[in-house]
Tab-separated table of C-alpha atoms in Angstrom:
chain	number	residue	atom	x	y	z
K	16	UNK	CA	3.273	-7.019	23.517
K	17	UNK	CA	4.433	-9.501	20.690
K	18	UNK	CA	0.988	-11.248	20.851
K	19	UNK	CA	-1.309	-8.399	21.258
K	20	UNK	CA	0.184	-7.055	18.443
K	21	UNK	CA	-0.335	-10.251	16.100
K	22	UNK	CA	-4.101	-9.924	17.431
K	23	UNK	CA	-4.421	-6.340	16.319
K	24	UNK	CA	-2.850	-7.000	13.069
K	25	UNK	CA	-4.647	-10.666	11.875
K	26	UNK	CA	-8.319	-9.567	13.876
K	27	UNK	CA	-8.117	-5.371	11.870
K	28	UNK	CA	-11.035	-4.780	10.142
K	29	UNK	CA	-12.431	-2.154	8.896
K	30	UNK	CA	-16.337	-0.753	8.369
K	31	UNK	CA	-17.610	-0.188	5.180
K	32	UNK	CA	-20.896	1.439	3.882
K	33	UNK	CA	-21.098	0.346	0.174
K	34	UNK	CA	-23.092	2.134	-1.795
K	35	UNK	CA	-24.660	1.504	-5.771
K	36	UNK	CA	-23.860	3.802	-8.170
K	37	UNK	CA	-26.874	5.355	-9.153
K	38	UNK	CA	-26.363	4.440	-12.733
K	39	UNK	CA	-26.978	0.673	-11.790
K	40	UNK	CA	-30.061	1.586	-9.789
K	41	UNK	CA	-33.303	0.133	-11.268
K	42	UNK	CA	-35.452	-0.277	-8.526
K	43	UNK	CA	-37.535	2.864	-6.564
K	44	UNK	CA	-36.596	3.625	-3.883
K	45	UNK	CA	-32.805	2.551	-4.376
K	46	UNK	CA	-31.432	0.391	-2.146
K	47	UNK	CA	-29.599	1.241	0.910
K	48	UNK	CA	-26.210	0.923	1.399
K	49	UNK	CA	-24.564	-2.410	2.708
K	50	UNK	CA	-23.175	-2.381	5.497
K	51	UNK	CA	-19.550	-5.026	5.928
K	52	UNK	CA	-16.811	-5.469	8.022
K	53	UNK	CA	-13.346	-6.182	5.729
K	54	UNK	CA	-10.332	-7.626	7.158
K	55	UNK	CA	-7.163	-5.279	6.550
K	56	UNK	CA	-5.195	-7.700	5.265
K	57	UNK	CA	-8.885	-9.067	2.402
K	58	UNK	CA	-9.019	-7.694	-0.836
K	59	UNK	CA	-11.699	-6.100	-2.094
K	60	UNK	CA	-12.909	-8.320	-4.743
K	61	UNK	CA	-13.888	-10.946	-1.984
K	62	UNK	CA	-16.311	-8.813	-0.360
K	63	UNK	CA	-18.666	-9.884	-4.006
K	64	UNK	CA	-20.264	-13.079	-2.473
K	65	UNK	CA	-21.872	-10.551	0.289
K	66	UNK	CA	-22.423	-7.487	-1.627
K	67	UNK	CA	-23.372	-8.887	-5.438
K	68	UNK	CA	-26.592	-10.614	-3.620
K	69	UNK	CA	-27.193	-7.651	-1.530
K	70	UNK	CA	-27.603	-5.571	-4.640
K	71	UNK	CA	-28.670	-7.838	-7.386
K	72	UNK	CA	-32.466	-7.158	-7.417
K	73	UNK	CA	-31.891	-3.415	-8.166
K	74	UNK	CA	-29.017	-4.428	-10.882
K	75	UNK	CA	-29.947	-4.199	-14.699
K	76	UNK	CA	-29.281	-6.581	-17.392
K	77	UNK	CA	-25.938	-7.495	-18.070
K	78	UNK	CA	-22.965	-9.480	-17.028
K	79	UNK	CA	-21.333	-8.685	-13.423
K	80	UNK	CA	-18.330	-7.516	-13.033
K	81	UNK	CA	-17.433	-5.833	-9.114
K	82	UNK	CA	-15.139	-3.268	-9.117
K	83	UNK	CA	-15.136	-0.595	-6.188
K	84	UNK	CA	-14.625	3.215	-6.432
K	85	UNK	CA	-14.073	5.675	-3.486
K	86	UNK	CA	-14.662	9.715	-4.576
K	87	UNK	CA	-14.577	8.807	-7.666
K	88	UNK	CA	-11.543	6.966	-8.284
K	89	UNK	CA	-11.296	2.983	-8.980
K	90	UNK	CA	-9.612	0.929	-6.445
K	91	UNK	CA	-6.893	-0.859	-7.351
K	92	UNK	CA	-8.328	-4.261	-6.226
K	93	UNK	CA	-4.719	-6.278	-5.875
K	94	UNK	CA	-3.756	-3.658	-3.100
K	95	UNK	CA	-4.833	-4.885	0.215
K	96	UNK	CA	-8.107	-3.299	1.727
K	97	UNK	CA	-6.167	-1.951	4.907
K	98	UNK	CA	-3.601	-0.871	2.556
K	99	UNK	CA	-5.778	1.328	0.409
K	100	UNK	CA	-7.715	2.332	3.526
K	101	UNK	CA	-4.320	4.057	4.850
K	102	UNK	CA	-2.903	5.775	1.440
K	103	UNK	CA	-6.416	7.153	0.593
K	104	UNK	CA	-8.033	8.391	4.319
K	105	UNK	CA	-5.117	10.455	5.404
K	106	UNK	CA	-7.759	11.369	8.107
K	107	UNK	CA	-9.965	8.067	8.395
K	108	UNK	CA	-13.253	7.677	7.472
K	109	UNK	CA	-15.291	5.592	9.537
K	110	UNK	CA	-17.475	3.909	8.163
K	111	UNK	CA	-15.452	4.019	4.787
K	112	UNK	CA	-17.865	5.437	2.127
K	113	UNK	CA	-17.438	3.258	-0.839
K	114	UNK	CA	-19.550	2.792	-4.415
K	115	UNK	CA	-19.590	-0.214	-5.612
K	116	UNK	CA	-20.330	-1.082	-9.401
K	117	UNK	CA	-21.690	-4.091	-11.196
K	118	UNK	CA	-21.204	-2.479	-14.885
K	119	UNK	CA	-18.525	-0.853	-17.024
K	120	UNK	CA	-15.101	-1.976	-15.727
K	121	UNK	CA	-12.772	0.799	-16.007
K	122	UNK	CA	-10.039	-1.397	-17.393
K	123	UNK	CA	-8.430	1.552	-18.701
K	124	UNK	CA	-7.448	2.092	-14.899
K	125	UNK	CA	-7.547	-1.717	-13.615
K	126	UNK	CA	-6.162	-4.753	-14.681
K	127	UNK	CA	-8.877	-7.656	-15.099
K	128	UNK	CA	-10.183	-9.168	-12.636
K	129	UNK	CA	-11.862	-12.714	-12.480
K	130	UNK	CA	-13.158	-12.867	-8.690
K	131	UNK	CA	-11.053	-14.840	-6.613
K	132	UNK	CA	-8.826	-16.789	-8.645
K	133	UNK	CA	-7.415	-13.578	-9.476
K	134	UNK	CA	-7.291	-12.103	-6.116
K	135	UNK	CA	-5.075	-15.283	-5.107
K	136	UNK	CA	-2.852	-15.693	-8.256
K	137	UNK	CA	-2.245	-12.218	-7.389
K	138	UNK	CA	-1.491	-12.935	-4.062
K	139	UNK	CA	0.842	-16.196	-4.772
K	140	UNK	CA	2.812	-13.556	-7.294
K	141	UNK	CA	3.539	-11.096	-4.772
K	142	UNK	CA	4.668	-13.878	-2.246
K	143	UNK	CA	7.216	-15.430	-5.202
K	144	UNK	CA	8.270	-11.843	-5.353
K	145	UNK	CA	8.752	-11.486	-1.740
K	146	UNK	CA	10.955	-14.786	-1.445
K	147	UNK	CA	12.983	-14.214	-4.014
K	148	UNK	CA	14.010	-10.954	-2.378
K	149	UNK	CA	14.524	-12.545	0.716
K	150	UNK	CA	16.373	-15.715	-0.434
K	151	UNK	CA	17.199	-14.871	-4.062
K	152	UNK	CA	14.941	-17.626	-5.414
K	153	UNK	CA	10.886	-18.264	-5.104
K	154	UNK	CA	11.619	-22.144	-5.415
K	155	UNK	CA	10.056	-22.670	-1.295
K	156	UNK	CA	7.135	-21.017	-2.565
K	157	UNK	CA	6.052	-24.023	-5.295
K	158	UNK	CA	5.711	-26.383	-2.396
K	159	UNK	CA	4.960	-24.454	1.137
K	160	UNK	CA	5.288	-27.430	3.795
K	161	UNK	CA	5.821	-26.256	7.271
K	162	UNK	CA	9.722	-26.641	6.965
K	163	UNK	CA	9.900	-24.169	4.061
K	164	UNK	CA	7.521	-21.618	5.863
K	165	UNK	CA	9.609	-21.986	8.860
K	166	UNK	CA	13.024	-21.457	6.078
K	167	UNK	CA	11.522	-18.077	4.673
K	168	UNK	CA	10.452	-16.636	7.919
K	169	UNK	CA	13.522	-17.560	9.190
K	170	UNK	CA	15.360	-15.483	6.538
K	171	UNK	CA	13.132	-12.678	7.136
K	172	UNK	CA	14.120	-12.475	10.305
K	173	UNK	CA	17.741	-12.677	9.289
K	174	UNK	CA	17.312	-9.024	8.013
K	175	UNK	CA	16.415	-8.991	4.462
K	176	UNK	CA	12.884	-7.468	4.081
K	177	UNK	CA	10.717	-7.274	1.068
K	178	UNK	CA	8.792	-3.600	1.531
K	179	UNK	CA	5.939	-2.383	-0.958
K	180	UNK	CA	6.180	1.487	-0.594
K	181	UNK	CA	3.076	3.802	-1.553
K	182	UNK	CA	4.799	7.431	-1.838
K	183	UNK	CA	2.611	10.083	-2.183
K	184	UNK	CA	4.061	13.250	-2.501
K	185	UNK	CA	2.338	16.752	-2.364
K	186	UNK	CA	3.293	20.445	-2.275
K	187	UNK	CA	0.649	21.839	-0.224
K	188	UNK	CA	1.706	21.799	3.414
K	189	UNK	CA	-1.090	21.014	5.653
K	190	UNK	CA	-0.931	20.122	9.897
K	191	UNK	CA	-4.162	18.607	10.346
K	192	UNK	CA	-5.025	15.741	8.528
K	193	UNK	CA	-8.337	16.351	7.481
K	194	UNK	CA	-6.776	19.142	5.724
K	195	UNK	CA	-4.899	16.843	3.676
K	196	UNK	CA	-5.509	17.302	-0.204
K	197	UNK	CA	-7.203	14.132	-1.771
K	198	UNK	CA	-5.810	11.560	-4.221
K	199	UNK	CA	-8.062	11.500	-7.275
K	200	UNK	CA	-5.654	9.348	-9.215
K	201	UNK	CA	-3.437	7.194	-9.186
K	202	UNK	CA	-0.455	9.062	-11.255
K	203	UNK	CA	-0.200	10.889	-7.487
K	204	UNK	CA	0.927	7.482	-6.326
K	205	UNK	CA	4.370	6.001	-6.735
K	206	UNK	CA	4.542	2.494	-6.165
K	207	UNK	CA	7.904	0.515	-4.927
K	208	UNK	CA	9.187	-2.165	-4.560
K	209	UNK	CA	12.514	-2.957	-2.240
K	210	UNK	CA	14.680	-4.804	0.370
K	211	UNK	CA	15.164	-3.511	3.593
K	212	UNK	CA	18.686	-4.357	5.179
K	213	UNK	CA	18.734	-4.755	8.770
K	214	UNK	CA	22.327	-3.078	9.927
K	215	UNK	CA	22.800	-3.569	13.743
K	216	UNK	CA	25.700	-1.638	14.987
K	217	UNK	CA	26.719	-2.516	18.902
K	218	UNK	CA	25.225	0.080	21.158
K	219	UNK	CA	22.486	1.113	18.495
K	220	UNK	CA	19.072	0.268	17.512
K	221	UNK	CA	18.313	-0.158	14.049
K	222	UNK	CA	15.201	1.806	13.771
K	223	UNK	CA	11.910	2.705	11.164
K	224	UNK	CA	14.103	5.888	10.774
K	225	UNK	CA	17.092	4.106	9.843
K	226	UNK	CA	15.002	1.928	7.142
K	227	UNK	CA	13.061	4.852	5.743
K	228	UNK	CA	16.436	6.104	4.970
K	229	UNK	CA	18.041	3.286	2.902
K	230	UNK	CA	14.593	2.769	1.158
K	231	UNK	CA	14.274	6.380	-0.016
K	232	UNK	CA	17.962	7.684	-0.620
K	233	UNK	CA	16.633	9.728	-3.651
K	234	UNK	CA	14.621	11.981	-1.096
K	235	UNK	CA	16.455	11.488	1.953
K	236	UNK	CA	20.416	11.670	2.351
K	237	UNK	CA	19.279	12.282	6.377
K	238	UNK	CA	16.486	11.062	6.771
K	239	UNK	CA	14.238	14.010	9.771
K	240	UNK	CA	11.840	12.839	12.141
K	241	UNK	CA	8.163	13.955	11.673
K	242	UNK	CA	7.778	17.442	12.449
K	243	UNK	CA	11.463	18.511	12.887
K	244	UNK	CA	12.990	20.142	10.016
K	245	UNK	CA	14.358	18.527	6.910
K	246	UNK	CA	17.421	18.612	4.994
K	247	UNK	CA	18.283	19.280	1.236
K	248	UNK	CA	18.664	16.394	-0.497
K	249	UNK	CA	21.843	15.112	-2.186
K	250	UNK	CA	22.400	14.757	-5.788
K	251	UNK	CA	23.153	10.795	-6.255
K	252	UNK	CA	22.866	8.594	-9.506
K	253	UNK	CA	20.426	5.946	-7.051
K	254	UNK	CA	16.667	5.866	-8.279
K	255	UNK	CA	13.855	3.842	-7.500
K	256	UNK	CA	11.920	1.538	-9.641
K	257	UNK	CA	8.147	1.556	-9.311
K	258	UNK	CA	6.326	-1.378	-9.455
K	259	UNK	CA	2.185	-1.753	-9.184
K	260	UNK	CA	1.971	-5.505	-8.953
K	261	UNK	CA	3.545	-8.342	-9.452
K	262	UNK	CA	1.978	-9.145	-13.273
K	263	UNK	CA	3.463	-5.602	-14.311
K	264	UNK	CA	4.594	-5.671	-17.713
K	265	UNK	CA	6.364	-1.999	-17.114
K	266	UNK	CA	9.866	-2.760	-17.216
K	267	UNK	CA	13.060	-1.846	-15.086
K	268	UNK	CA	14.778	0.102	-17.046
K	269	UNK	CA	11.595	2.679	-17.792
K	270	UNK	CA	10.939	2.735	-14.068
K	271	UNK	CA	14.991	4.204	-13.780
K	272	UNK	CA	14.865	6.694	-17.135
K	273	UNK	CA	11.264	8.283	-15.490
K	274	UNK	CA	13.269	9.103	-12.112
K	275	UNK	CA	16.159	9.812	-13.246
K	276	UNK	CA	14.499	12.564	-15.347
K	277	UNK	CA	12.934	13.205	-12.309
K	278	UNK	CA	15.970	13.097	-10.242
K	279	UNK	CA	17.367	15.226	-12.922
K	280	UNK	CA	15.159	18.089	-12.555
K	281	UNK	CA	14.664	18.048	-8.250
K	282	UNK	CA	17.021	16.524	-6.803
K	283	UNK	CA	19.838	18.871	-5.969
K	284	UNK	CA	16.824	21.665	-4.799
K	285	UNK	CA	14.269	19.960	-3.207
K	286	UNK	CA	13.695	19.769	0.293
K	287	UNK	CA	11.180	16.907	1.433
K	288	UNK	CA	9.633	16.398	4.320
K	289	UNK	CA	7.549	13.341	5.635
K	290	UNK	CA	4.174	14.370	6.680
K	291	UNK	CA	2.921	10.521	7.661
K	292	UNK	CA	4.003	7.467	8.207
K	293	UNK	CA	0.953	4.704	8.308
K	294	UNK	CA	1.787	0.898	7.991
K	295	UNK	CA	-1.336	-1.611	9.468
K	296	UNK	CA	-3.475	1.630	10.309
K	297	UNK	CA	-0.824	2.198	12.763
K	298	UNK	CA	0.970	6.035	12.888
K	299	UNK	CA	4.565	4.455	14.370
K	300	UNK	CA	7.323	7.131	15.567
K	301	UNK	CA	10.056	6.724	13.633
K	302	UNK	CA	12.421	5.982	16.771
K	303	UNK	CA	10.403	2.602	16.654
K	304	UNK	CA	12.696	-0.857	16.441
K	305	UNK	CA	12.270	-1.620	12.558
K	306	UNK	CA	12.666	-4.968	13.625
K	307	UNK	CA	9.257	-4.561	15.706
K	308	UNK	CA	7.699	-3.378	12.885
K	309	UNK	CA	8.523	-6.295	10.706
K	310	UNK	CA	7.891	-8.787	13.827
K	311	UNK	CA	4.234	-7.895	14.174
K	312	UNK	CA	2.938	-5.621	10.717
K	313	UNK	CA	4.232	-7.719	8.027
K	314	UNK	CA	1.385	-8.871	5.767
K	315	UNK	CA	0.810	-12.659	5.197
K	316	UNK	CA	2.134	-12.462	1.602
K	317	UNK	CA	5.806	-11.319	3.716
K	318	UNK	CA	5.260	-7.629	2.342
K	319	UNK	CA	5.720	-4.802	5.021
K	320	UNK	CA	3.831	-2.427	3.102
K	321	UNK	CA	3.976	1.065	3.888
K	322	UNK	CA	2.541	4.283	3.172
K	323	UNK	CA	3.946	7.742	3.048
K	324	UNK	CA	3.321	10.859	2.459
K	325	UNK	CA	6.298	13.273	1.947
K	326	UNK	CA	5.969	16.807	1.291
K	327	UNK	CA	8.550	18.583	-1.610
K	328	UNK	CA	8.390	21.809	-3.668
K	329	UNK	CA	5.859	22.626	-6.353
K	330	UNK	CA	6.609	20.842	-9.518
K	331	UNK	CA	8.632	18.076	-7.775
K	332	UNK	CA	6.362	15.285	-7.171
K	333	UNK	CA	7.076	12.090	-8.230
């Protein structure tokens, strides 16, 4: 099961149909789409050295820069592709209808991006950020010889997890989930960063459940499966702080005065409930092993990034 698992998770890809925005379009008739299979755990920008020649002889004058948009909204390109495929498809899309653009870099959305030095400076950051979570320092990550990778997956497994949560909350309920409403930007999403602590207790199995709750206290103080009924939540000082990426210059202590105005305002009323649960394209039940999860959907970088969406009362999203 261990292996077949690995397989699913390194060998997940995922079809695209990557269209040009029409403004870029010089040539009649415009070309079609381009049709690629990305790797879950690729990022976007790398796709450029298959669709940048694809395109180029309908592409006006100017200097290239790729950036990606699906229903209008850019795509933050340090996220991984599986990632964003799983936050933004609550029902998936297959093929994934994306546009791709050659002109006018939104970076009043995205931060640069330079290709793939970029992509794997971006990368190296969130793996320093990872370690240091898991060991308290980022020093193995300078100088990755077999012994050190061996060391940090060693103290993964030791039961200190680095977890990137995507939290999207909404206030429309919805049971199928093509009638999910649609992210059209970003501000929807709240991005964390945290350790998960394994706790084994004889006779019990530490499980997704039980790690959902210690990452999300400020929703759950009981954390309800999906589908049963869920609890009011407890007033507590604990907040989260939200972090896009590893180069974010937002720091701490605005991530904790935004939530606890938040926390503030919601806490004591709202009742949440979790409408989904994807990590790896995978739905898990929440009765799951957590230590499964981090055995086989942990991304190379040591991440386990997950994305939920939790339901709460109009005007409490986060």
């Amino acid at each position: 099961m261990h292996m077949e698992a690995q397989k699913y998770l390194w060998e997940g890809a995922i079809p695209l149909q990557i269209h040009l925005h029409e403004s870029e379009v010089t040539t009649l008739p415009p070309p079609p789409p381009a049709l690629i299979l990305a790797p879950r755990m690729g990022y976007l920008p790398l796709l450029s050295a298959l669709v940048k020649p694809y395109f180029s002889s309908a592409l006006p004058p100017g200097v290239d820069t790729v950036w990606f948009e699906y229903k209008g909204l850019p795509l933050k390109w340090y996220i991984p592709t599986g990632v964003l495929f799983d936050l933004l498809c609550a029902e998936p899309e297959r093929p994934w209808n994306l546009t791709v653009h050659f002109r006018g870099y939104p970076g009043n959305i995205l931060i640069p991006c330079e290709g793939e030095d970029s992509v794997k400076w971006s990368f190296i950051n969130s793996l320093k950020e990872a370690a240091y979570i898991i060991n308290g320092n980022s020093k193995n990550v300078m100088n990755m010889s077999q012994s050190d990778q061996l060391e940090l997956w060693n103290s993964v497994m030791s039961g200190r997890i680095p977890v990137r949560l995507y939290v999207w909350s909404v206030n429309e309920d919805f049971h199928d989930l093509e009638d999910a409403p649609k992210i059209d930007s970003w501000d929807k999403i709240s991005f964390i960063n945290r350790p998960a602590e394994i706790h084994t207790e004889e006779g019990k199995c530490f499980t997704l459940h039980d790690a959902l709750k210690g990452l999300l206290p400020e929703f759950f103080s009981d954390l309800p499966l999906i589908g049963e009924e869920s609890p009011k939540l407890e007033d507590e000082d604990k907040t989260k702080i939200p972090s896009e990426d590893a180069s974010s210059n937002r720091s701490a202590e605005e991530g904790v005065e935004n939530l606890c105005e938040h926390m503030e305002s919601s806490c004591t009323t709202t009742i949440a409930e979790i409408k989904l649960v994807r990590i790896q394209g995978i739905e898990p039940k929440l009765e799951i092993p957590f230590s499964w999860v981090v055995n086989n959907l942990m991304n190379p970088e040591h991440f386990l990034h997950i994305c939920i969406c939790i339901k709460v009362p109009a005007g409490n999203t986060i």
